[in-house]
Amino acid sequence: AVGDWCFSVDADDWIDLDTFETMMKKADAHSPSPEVIVFDFVFEYLSAGVSKFYKRMPEEKVFYTAADIKEWQIRTLAPVWYSNGSFHGTMWDGLGCARAVRRSIYDQGIRFGTDMPQMSDNLIFLEILEKIHTLLYVQKPCYHYRMNDVSITRSFSEKAEAKLIPYAAHLKTYIEENH
């Protein structure tokens, strides 16, 4: 890949047509330039024909510096709970999606592991937050996250639990080594 920004979209999700234009206009309007841009997003419950808007940040602030990012990172490590057939908490609320990252951040050695079958994007984003000094929040739902009724984070089974164990182990190691 070439270019200054990396933006990933899961195979079953989609972004609005003007996402990159919106992203660049917002980024160009800030100095210093952001290293990461995060967006609001929409949970798409296609089987029910329902869309649910998700506001990523609770406050109206749009530009974050290193101290703000550290606080936000700690909030993302908040406890996760299971109720009503689904996992809840910031780790499962789109941490890995709806974001653009400057290529220079990935050039610092951040790589997706091959030993994580599920949710490796969440762990990668925690590593990214460790390296950045500026983050821009675009208050627009540009990313559409397809909610699959049978995904491992939406239902409980022994198979689903077994797939989440490596993720939990990586998260535990990350917290122990970094906090």
GROMACS .gro file of N, CA, C and O in nm, residues 5 32 37 41 49 54 56 58 62 68 80 92 106 118-119 123 137 140 146 157 163 173:
model
   88
    5TRP      N    1  -0.194   0.752   0.499
    5TRP     CA    2  -0.293   0.704   0.595
    5TRP      C    3  -0.329   0.559   0.569
    5TRP      O    4  -0.335   0.515   0.454
   32PRO      N    5  -0.112   2.085   1.567
   32PRO     CA    6  -0.039   1.991   1.483
   32PRO      C    7  -0.134   1.892   1.415
   32PRO      O    8  -0.247   1.873   1.459
   37ILE      N    9  -0.723   0.943   1.335
   37ILE     CA   10  -0.856   1.004   1.324
   37ILE      C   11  -0.957   0.894   1.355
   37ILE      O   12  -0.951   0.786   1.296
   41PHE      N   13  -1.979   0.581   1.448
   41PHE     CA   14  -2.017   0.475   1.355
   41PHE      C   15  -2.160   0.430   1.382
   41PHE      O   16  -2.225   0.474   1.476
   49GLY      N   17  -3.338  -0.500   1.023
   49GLY     CA   18  -3.363  -0.377   0.950
   49GLY      C   19  -3.348  -0.252   1.036
   49GLY      O   20  -3.415  -0.152   1.015
   54TYR      N   21  -2.378   0.519   1.703
   54TYR     CA   22  -2.291   0.506   1.819
   54TYR      C   23  -2.196   0.624   1.822
   54TYR      O   24  -2.116   0.643   1.731
   56ARG      N   25  -1.880   0.771   1.959
   56ARG     CA   26  -1.757   0.713   2.014
   56ARG      C   27  -1.710   0.784   2.140
   56ARG      O   28  -1.665   0.720   2.235
   58PRO      N   29  -1.783   1.059   2.457
   58PRO     CA   30  -1.895   1.121   2.529
   58PRO      C   31  -1.892   1.273   2.529
   58PRO      O   32  -1.995   1.336   2.541
   62VAL      N   33  -1.287   1.763   2.014
   62VAL     CA   34  -1.253   1.694   1.890
   62VAL      C   35  -1.104   1.668   1.873
   62VAL      O   36  -1.066   1.578   1.798
   68ASP      N   37  -0.461   1.348   2.704
   68ASP     CA   38  -0.601   1.309   2.678
   68ASP      C   39  -0.608   1.165   2.626
   68ASP      O   40  -0.695   1.088   2.663
   80VAL      N   41  -1.529  -0.544   3.090
   80VAL     CA   42  -1.622  -0.591   2.988
   80VAL      C   43  -1.716  -0.690   3.055
   80VAL      O   44  -1.675  -0.768   3.139
   92TRP      N   45  -1.555  -0.389   2.303
   92TRP     CA   46  -1.643  -0.448   2.202
   92TRP      C   47  -1.730  -0.345   2.134
   92TRP      O   48  -1.816  -0.379   2.058
  106TYR      N   49   0.245   0.293   1.199
  106TYR     CA   50   0.268   0.151   1.171
  106TYR      C   51   0.416   0.124   1.143
  106TYR      O   52   0.466   0.016   1.173
  118GLN      N   53  -0.933  -1.373   1.651
  118GLN     CA   54  -1.045  -1.279   1.668
  118GLN      C   55  -0.996  -1.150   1.733
  118GLN      O   56  -0.914  -1.152   1.823
  119MET      N   57  -1.049  -1.039   1.691
  119MET     CA   58  -1.037  -0.907   1.755
  119MET      C   59  -0.894  -0.855   1.769
  119MET      O   60  -0.865  -0.777   1.858
  123LEU      N   61  -0.653  -0.499   1.986
  123LEU     CA   62  -0.522  -0.499   2.051
  123LEU      C   63  -0.424  -0.409   1.978
  123LEU      O   64  -0.345  -0.338   2.040
  137TYR      N   65  -1.106   1.353   1.657
  137TYR     CA   66  -1.236   1.286   1.661
  137TYR      C   67  -1.330   1.355   1.564
  137TYR      O   68  -1.361   1.473   1.580
  140LYS      N   69  -1.899   1.232   1.314
  140LYS     CA   70  -1.984   1.194   1.202
  140LYS      C   71  -1.977   1.042   1.189
  140LYS      O   72  -1.868   0.986   1.189
  146ARG      N   73  -2.154  -0.398   1.053
  146ARG     CA   74  -2.260  -0.498   1.040
  146ARG      C   75  -2.263  -0.587   1.164
  146ARG      O   76  -2.165  -0.650   1.199
  157SER      N   77  -2.134  -1.955   2.356
  157SER     CA   78  -2.123  -2.098   2.335
  157SER      C   79  -1.981  -2.137   2.378
  157SER      O   80  -1.895  -2.050   2.394
  163LYS      N   81  -1.271  -1.913   2.147
  163LYS     CA   82  -1.211  -1.814   2.058
  163LYS      C   83  -1.174  -1.686   2.131
  163LYS      O   84  -1.084  -1.613   2.088
  173THR      N   85  -0.191  -0.966   2.927
  173THR     CA   86  -0.048  -0.942   2.912
  173THR      C   87  -0.021  -0.795   2.881
  173THR      O   88   0.069  -0.733   2.938
   0.00000   0.00000   0.00000
